[in-house]
mmCIF file of C-alpha atoms in Angstrom:
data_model
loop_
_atom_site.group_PDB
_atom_site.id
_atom_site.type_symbol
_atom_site.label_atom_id
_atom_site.label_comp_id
_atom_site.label_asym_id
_atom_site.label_seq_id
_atom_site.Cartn_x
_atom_site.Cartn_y
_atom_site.Cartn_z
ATOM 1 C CA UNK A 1 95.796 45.684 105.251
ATOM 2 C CA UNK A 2 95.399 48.505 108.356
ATOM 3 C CA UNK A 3 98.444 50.604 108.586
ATOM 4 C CA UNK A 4 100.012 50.588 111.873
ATOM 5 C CA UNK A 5 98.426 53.571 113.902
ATOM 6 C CA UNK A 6 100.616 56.752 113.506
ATOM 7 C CA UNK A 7 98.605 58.388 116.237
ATOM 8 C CA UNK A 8 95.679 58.012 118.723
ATOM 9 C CA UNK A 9 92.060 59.155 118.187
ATOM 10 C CA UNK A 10 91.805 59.439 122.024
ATOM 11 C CA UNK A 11 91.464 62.682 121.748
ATOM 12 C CA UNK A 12 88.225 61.449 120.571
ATOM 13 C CA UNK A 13 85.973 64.591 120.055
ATOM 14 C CA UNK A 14 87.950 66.874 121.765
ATOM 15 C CA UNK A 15 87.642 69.435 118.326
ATOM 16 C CA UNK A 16 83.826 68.775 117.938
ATOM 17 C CA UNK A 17 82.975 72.087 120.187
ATOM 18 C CA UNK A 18 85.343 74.048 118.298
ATOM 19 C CA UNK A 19 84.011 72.708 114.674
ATOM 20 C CA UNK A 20 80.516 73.311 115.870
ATOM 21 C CA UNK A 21 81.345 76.944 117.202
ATOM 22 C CA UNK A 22 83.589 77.428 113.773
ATOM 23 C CA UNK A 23 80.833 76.745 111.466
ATOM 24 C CA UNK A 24 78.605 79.216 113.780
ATOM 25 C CA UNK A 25 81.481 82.469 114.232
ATOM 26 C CA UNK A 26 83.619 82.055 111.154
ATOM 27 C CA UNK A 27 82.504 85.190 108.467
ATOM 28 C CA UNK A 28 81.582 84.098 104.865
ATOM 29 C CA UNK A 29 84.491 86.120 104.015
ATOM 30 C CA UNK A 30 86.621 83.064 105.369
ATOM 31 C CA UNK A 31 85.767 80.742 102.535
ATOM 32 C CA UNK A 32 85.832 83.578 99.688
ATOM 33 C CA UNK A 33 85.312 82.322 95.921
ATOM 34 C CA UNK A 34 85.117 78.818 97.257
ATOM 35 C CA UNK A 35 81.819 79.431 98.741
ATOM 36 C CA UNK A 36 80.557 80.365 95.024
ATOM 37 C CA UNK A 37 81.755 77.208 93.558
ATOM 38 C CA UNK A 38 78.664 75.340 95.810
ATOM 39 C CA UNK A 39 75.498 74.648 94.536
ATOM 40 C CA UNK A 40 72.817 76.383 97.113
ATOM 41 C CA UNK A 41 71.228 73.761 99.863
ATOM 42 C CA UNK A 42 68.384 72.818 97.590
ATOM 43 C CA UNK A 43 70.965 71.518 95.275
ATOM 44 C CA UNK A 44 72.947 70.152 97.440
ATOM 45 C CA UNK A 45 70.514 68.095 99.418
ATOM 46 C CA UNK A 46 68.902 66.932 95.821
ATOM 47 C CA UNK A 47 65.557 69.043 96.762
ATOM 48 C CA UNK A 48 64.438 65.636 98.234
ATOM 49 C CA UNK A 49 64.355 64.491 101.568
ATOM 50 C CA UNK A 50 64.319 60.911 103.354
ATOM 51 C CA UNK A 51 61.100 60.168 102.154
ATOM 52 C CA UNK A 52 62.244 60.381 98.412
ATOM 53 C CA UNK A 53 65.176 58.278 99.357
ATOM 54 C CA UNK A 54 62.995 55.602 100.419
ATOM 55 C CA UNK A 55 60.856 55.778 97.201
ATOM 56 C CA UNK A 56 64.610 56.161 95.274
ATOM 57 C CA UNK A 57 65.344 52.379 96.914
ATOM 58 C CA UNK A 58 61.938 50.767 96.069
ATOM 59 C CA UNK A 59 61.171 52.022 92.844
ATOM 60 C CA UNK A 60 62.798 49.241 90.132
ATOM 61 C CA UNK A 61 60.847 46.469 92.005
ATOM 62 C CA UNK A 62 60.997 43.621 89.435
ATOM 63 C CA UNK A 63 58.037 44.084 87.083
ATOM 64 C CA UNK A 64 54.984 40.823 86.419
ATOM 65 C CA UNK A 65 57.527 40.632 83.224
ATOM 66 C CA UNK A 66 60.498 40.353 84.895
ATOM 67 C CA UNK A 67 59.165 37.611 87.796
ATOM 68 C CA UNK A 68 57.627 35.347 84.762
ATOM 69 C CA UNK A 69 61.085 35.198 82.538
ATOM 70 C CA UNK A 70 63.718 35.448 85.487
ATOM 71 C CA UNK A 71 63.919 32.143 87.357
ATOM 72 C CA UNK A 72 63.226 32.938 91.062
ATOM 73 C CA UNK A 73 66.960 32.027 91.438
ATOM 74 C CA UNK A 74 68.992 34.575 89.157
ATOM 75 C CA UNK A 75 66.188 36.977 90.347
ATOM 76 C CA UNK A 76 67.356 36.365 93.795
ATOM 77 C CA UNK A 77 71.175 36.803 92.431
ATOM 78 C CA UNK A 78 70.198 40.166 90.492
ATOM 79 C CA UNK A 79 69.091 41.822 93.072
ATOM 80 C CA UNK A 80 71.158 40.563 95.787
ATOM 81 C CA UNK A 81 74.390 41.760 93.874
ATOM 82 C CA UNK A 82 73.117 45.135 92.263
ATOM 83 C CA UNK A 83 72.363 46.316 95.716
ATOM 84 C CA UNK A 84 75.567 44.883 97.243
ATOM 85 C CA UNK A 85 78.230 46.793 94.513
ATOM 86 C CA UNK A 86 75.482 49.711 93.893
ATOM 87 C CA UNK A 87 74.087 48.919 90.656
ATOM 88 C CA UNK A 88 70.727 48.883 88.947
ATOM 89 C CA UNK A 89 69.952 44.890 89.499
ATOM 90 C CA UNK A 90 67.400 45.238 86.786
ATOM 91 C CA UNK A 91 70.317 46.000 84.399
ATOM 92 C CA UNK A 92 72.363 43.283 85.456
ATOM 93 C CA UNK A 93 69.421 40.465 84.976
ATOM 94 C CA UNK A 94 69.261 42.313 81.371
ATOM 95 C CA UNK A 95 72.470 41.405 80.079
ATOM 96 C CA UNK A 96 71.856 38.168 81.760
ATOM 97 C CA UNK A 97 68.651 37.990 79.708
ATOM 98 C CA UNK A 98 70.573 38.891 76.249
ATOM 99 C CA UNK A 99 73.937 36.958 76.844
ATOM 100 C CA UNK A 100 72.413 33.211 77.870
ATOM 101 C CA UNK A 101 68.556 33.980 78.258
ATOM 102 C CA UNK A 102 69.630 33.924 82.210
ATOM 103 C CA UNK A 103 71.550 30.121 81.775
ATOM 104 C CA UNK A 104 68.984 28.645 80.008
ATOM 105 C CA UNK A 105 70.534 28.829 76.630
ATOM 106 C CA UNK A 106 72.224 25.316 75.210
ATOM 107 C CA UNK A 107 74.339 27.239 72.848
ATOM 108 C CA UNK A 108 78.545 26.360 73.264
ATOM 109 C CA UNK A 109 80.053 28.290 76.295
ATOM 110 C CA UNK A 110 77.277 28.716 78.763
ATOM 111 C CA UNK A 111 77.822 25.658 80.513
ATOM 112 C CA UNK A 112 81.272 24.581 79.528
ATOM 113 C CA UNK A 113 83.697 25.494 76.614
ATOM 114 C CA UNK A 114 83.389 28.566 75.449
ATOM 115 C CA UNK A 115 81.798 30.295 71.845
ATOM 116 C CA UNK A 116 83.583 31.221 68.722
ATOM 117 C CA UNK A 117 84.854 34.824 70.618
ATOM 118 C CA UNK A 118 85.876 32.789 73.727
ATOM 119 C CA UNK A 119 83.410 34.326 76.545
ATOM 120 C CA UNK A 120 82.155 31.688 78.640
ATOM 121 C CA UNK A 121 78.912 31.377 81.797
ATOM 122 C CA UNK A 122 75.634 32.492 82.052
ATOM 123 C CA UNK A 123 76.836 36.141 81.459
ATOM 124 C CA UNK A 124 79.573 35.425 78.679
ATOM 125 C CA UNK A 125 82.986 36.699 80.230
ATOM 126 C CA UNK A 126 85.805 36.238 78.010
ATOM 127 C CA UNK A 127 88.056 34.308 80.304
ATOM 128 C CA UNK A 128 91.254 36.740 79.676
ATOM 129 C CA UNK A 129 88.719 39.455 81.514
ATOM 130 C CA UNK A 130 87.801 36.550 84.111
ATOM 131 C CA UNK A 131 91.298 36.253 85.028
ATOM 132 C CA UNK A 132 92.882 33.565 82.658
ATOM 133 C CA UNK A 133 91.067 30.766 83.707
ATOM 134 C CA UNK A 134 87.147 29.526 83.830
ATOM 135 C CA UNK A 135 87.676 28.606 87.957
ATOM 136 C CA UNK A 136 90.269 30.751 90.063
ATOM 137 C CA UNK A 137 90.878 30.380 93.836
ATOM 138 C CA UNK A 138 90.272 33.904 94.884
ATOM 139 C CA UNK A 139 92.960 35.712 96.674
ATOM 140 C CA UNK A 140 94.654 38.877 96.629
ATOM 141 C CA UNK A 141 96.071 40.224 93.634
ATOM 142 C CA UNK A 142 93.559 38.316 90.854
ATOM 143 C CA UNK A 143 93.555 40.518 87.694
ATOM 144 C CA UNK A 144 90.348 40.150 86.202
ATOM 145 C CA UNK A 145 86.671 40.067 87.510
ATOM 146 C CA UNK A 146 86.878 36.282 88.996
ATOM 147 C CA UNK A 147 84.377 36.542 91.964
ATOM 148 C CA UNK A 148 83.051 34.579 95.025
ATOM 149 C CA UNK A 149 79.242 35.382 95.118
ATOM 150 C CA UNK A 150 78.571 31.491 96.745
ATOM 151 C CA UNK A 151 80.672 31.784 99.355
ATOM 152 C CA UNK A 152 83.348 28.673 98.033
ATOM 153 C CA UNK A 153 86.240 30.564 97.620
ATOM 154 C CA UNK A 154 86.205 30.079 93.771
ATOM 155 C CA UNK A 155 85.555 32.219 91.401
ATOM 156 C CA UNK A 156 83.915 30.087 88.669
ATOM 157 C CA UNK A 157 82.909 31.423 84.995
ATOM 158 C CA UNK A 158 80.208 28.649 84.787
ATOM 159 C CA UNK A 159 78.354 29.193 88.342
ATOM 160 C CA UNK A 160 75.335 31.814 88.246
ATOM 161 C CA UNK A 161 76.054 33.449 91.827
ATOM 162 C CA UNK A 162 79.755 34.336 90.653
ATOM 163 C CA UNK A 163 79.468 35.182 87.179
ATOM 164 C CA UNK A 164 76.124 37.959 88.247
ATOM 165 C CA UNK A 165 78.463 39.476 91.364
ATOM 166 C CA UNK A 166 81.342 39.444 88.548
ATOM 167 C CA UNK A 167 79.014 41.438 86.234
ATOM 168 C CA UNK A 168 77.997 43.660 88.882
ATOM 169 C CA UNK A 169 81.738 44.343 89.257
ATOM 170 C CA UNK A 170 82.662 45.222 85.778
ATOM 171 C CA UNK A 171 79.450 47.390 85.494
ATOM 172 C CA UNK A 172 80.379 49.756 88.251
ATOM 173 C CA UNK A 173 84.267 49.790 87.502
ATOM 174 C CA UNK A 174 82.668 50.814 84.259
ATOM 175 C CA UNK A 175 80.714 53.981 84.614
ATOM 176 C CA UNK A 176 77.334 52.458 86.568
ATOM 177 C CA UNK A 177 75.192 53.414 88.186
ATOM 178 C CA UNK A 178 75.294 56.831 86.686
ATOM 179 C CA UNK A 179 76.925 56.667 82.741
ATOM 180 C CA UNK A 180 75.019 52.898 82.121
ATOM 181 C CA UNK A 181 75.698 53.864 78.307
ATOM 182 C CA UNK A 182 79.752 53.578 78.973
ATOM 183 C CA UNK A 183 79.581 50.570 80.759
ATOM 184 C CA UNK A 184 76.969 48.568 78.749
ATOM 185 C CA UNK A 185 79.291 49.688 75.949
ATOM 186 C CA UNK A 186 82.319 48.035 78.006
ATOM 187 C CA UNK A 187 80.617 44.969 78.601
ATOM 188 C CA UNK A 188 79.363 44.687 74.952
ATOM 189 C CA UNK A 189 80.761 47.093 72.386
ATOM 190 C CA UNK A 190 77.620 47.740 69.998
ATOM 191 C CA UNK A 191 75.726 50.861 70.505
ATOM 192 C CA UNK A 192 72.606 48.355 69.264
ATOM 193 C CA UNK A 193 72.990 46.093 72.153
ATOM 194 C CA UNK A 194 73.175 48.989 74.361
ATOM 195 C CA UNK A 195 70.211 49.857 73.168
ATOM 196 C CA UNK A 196 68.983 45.947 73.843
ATOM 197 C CA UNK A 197 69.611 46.143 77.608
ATOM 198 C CA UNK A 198 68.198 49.304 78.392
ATOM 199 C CA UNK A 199 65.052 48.294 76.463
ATOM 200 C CA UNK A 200 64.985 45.049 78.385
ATOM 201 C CA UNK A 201 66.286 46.727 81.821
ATOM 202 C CA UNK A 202 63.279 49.116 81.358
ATOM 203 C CA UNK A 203 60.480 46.084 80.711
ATOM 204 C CA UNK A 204 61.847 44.210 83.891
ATOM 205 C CA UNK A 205 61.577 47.384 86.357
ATOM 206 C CA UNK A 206 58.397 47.867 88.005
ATOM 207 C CA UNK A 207 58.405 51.569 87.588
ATOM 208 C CA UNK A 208 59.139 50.683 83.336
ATOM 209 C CA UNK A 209 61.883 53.240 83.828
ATOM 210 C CA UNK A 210 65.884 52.599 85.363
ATOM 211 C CA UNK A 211 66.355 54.214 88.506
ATOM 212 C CA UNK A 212 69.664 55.003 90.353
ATOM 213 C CA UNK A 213 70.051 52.624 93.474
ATOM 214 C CA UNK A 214 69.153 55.042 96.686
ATOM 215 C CA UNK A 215 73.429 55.231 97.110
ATOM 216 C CA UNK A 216 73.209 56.907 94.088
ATOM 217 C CA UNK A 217 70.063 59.486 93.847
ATOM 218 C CA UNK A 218 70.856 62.705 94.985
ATOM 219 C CA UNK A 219 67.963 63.036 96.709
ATOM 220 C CA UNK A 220 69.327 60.900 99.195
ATOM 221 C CA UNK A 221 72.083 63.541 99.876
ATOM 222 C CA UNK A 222 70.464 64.821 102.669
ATOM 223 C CA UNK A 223 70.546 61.211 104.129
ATOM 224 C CA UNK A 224 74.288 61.484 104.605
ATOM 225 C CA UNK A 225 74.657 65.156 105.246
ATOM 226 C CA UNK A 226 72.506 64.605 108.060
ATOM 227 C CA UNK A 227 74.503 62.178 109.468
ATOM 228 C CA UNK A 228 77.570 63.951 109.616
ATOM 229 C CA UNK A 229 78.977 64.156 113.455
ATOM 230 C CA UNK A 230 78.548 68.129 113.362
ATOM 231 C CA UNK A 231 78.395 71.159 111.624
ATOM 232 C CA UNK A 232 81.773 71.206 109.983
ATOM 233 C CA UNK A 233 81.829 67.732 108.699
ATOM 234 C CA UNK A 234 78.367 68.617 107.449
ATOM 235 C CA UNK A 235 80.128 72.004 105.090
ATOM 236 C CA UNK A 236 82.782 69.180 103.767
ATOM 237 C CA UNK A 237 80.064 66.900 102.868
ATOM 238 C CA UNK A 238 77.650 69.056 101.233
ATOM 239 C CA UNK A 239 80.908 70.384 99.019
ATOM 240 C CA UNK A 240 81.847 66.745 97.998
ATOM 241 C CA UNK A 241 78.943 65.421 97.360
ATOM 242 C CA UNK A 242 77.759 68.470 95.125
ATOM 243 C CA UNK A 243 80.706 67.677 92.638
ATOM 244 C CA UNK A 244 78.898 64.279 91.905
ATOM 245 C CA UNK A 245 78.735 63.312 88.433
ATOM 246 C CA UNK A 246 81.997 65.803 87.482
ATOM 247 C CA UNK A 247 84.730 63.823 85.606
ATOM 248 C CA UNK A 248 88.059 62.581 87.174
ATOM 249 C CA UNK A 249 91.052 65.444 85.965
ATOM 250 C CA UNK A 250 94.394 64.313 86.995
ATOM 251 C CA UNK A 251 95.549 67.212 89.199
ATOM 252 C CA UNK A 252 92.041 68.949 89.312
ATOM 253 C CA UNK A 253 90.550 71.082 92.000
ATOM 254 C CA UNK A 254 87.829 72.229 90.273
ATOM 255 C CA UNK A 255 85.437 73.816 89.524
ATOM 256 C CA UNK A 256 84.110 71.554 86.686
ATOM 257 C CA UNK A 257 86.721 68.269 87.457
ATOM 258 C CA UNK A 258 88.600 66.588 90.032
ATOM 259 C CA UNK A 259 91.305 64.197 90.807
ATOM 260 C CA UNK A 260 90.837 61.970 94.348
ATOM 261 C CA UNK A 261 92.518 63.876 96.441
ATOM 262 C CA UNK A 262 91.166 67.293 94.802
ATOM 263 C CA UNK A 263 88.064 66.962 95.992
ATOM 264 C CA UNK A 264 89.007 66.217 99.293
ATOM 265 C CA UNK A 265 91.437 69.089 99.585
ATOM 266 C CA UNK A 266 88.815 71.483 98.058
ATOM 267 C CA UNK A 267 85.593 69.798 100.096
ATOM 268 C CA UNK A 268 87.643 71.253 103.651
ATOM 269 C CA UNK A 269 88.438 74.234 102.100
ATOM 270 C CA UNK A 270 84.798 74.520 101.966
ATOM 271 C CA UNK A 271 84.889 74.093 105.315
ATOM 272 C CA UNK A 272 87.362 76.504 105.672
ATOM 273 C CA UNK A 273 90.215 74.274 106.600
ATOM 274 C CA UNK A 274 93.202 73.521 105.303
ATOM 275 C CA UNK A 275 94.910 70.112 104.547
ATOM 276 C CA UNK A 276 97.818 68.777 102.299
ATOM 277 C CA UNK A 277 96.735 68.471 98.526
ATOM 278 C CA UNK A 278 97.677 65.733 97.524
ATOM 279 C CA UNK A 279 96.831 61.567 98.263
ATOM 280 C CA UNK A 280 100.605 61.167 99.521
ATOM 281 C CA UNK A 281 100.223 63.977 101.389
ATOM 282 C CA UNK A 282 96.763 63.338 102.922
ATOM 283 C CA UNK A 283 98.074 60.027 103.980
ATOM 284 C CA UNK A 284 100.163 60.749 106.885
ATOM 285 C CA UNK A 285 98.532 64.132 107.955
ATOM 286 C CA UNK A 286 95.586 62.324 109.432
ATOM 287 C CA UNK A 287 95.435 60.615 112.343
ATOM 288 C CA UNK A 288 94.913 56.912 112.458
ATOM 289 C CA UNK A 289 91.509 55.315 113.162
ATOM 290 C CA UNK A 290 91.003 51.406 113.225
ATOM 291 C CA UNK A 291 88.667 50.007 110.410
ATOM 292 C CA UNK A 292 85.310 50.261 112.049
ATOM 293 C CA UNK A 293 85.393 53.458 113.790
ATOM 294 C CA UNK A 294 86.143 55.368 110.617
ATOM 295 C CA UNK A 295 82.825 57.910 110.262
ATOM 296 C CA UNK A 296 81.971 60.734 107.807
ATOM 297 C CA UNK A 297 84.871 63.202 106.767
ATOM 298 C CA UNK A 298 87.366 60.805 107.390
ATOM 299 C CA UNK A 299 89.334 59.412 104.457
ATOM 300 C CA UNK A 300 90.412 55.767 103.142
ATOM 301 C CA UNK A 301 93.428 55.124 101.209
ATOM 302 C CA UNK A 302 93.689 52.510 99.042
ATOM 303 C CA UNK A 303 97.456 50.368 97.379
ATOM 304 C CA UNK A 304 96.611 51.843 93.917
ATOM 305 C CA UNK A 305 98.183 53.300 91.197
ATOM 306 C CA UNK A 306 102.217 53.155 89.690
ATOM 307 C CA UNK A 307 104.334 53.969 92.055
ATOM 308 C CA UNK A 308 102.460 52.749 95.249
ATOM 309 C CA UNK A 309 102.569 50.674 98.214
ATOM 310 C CA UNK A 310 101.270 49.997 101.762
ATOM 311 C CA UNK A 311 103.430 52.997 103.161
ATOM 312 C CA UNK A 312 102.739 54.956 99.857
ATOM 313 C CA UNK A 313 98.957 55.049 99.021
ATOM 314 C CA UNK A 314 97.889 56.200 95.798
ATOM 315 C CA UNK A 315 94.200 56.680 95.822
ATOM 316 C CA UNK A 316 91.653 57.928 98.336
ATOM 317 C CA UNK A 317 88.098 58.467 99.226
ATOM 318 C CA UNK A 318 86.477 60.495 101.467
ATOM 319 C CA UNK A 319 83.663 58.021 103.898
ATOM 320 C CA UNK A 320 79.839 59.574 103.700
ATOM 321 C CA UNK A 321 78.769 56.698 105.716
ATOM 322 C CA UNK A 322 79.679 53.568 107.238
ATOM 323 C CA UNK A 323 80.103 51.408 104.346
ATOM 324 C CA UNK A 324 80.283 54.309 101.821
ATOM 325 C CA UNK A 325 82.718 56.550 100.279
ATOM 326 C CA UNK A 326 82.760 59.416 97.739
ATOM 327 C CA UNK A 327 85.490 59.182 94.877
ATOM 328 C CA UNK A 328 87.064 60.405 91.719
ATOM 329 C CA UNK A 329 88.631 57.433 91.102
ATOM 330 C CA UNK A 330 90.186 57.824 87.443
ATOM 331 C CA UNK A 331 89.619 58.795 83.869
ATOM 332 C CA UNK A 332 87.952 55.477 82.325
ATOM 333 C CA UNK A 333 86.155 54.659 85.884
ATOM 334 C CA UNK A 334 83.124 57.129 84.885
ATOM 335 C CA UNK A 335 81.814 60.417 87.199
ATOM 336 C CA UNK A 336 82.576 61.300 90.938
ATOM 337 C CA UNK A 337 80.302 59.283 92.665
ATOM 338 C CA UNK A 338 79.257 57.225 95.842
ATOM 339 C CA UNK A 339 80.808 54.062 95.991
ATOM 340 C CA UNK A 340 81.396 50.822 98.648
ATOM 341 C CA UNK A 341 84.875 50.410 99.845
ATOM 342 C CA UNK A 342 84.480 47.399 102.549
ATOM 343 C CA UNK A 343 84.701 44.938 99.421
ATOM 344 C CA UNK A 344 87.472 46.988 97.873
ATOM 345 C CA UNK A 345 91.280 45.407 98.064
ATOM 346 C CA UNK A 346 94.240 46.774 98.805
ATOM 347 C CA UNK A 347 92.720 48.972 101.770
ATOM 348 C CA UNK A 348 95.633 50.789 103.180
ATOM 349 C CA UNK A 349 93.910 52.640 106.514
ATOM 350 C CA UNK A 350 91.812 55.290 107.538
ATOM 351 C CA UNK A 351 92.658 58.846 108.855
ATOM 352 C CA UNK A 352 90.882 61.833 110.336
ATOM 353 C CA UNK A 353 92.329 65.152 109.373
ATOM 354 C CA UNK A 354 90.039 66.582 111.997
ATOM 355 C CA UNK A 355 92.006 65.510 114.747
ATOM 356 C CA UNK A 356 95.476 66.825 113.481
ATOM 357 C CA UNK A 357 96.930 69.480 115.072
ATOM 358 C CA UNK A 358 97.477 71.802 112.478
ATOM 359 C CA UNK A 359 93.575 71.376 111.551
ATOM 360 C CA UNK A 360 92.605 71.896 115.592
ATOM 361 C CA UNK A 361 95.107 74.988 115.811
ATOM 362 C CA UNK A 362 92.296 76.111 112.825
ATOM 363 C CA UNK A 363 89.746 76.037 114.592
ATOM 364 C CA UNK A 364 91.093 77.344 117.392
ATOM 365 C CA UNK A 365 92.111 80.506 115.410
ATOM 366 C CA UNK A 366 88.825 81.119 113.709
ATOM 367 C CA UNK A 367 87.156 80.881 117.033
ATOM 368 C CA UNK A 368 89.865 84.088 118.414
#
């Protein structure tokens, strides 16, 4: 659900000459000890450039091994849904490989029933993690990993297209791309069939190693930092995404861990700006932008957390491209990372702080 607009972004750009001319005129001496917090520019921007981001996507093609014991269709499903939630697909077709031998294992519960510890499909969800039941008309508010990856509305234990986008699901909400140790372990908790799927995950991958997806490789960091809109969004994106791979703190600003809206508040302070500090602050400081215009520096709130509503967000992530977002999202859900939000639920709305007027009267100043 879109919040109603609190605000127009008429004043479309209007703050783009200032934020260019502010990241020009204002002294170093603006942005203090923050400044020293950032990793230089060759850090930042992952030393790489769009080339290596290009290799970073290609480079866990499926391996002679993987396209001879992966039938063409779970292939298909592996890689489709790894790229679509941002996780290796070679680790996902792994586990698939372990739990069923992808579907081709007769044992009880890959078909229908389930086995003696009650997990069910071709990648062996216990049905309480499913959602209660084997098939589960997807709507809003499901608790469990139930997913549509077939398009039927249905989230069914038993069919392959769900169960791999289901996987994919649980694997990122789980620590992947980044900590696959934590959310193997999740899935599976033995440290020797950890051990199984990486070994497995490796042999399928072209390259015989496990790559991050290009979302995830920081040398694709300059990718997004070059797409910020101008100079100013480019400082708060180079700040957030040089936390990746801190943990979530409740409450923390930094240096070493965050909380979701600490890395915000601390990513325009790099910037030199200043915004509120927390997520129910951030929410009605920005102004409004409809779903689809929403570009880089601009935040999404999301209905999560105790305590929360529509009116009340409780979590939020700050967009690096269309599509993508960068997050601290909570203790168990792994490192600050780069994340999808478009198949996310509970989407509250998007803001720009850019275009409030405390943030313009900012710029204005620094430019005096």
């Amino acid at each position: 659900m879109t919040a109603p607009p609190r605000g127009a972004a008429a004043g479309g750009r209007s703050w783009r000459g200032l934020a260019i001319a502010l990241a020009v005129l204002v002294p170093m001496t603006l942005l203090g000890s923050i400044i020293l917090m950032s990793p230089p520019p060759s850090l930042l921007l992952g030393g790489g450039s769009a080339q290596d981001c290009a290799e970073a996507a290609t480079v866990t093609g499926a391996s002679e091994t993987a396209r001879t014991d992966i039938p063409d269709d779970y292939l298909r499903l592996y890689q489709k849904f790894g790229a679509q939630i941002g996780v290796q697909w070679n680790v996902l077709a792994a586990i698939g490989k372990r739990e069923t031998d992808h579907g081709r294992s007769s044992l009880p519960g890959v078909r229908s029933g389930t086995n003696y510890a009650g997990a069910a499909g071709p990648m062996q969800f216990l049905v309480s993690t499913w959602g209660g039941s084997t098939k589960i008309k997807i709507e809003p508010g499901i608790n469990g990993y139930a997913s549509d990856g077939d398009g039927d509305g249905y989230g069914d234990i038993y069919d392959p297209a769900d169960a791999i986008l289901g996987a994919a699901k649980m694997l990122k909400r789980n620590g992947a791309p980044d900590d696959l140790s934590r959310a193997i372990f999740v899935y599976n908790r033995a440290t020797w069939y950890v051990d199984q799927v990486l070994d497995i995950a490796r042999r399928y991958a072209g390259s015989g190693q496990i790559a991050l997806p290009a979302e995830a490789d920081p040398a694709c960091d300059s990718a997004y930092v070059a797409s910020a809109p101008d100079d100013v969004v480019r400082k708060i994106l180079e700040y957030a995404l040089a936390q990746r791979g801190k943990p979530y703190r409740w409450g923390g600003t930094g240096p070493d861990a965050f909380d979701c809206s600490g890395i915000i508040y601390m990513a325009y302070r790099n910037a030199g700006l200043s915004i509120p500090r927390t997520t129910f602050g951030q929410f009605p400081f920005g102004v409004v932008v409809a779903q689809g215009s929403e570009q880089p520096g601009d935040l999404v709130f999301f209905n999560a957390g105790p305590g929360t509503s529509a009116g009340h967000p409780g979590h939020v992530g700050m967009i690096v491209s269309p599509g993508k977002m960068i997050e601290a999202r909570c203790t168990r859900c792994g490192p600050i990372k780069i994340s999808t939000y478009r198949d996310r639920p509970n989407i509250v709305g998007f803001t720009r702080p850019l275009e409030n007027e405390a943030v313009l009267a900012q710029l204005k100043r620094a430019l005096t």
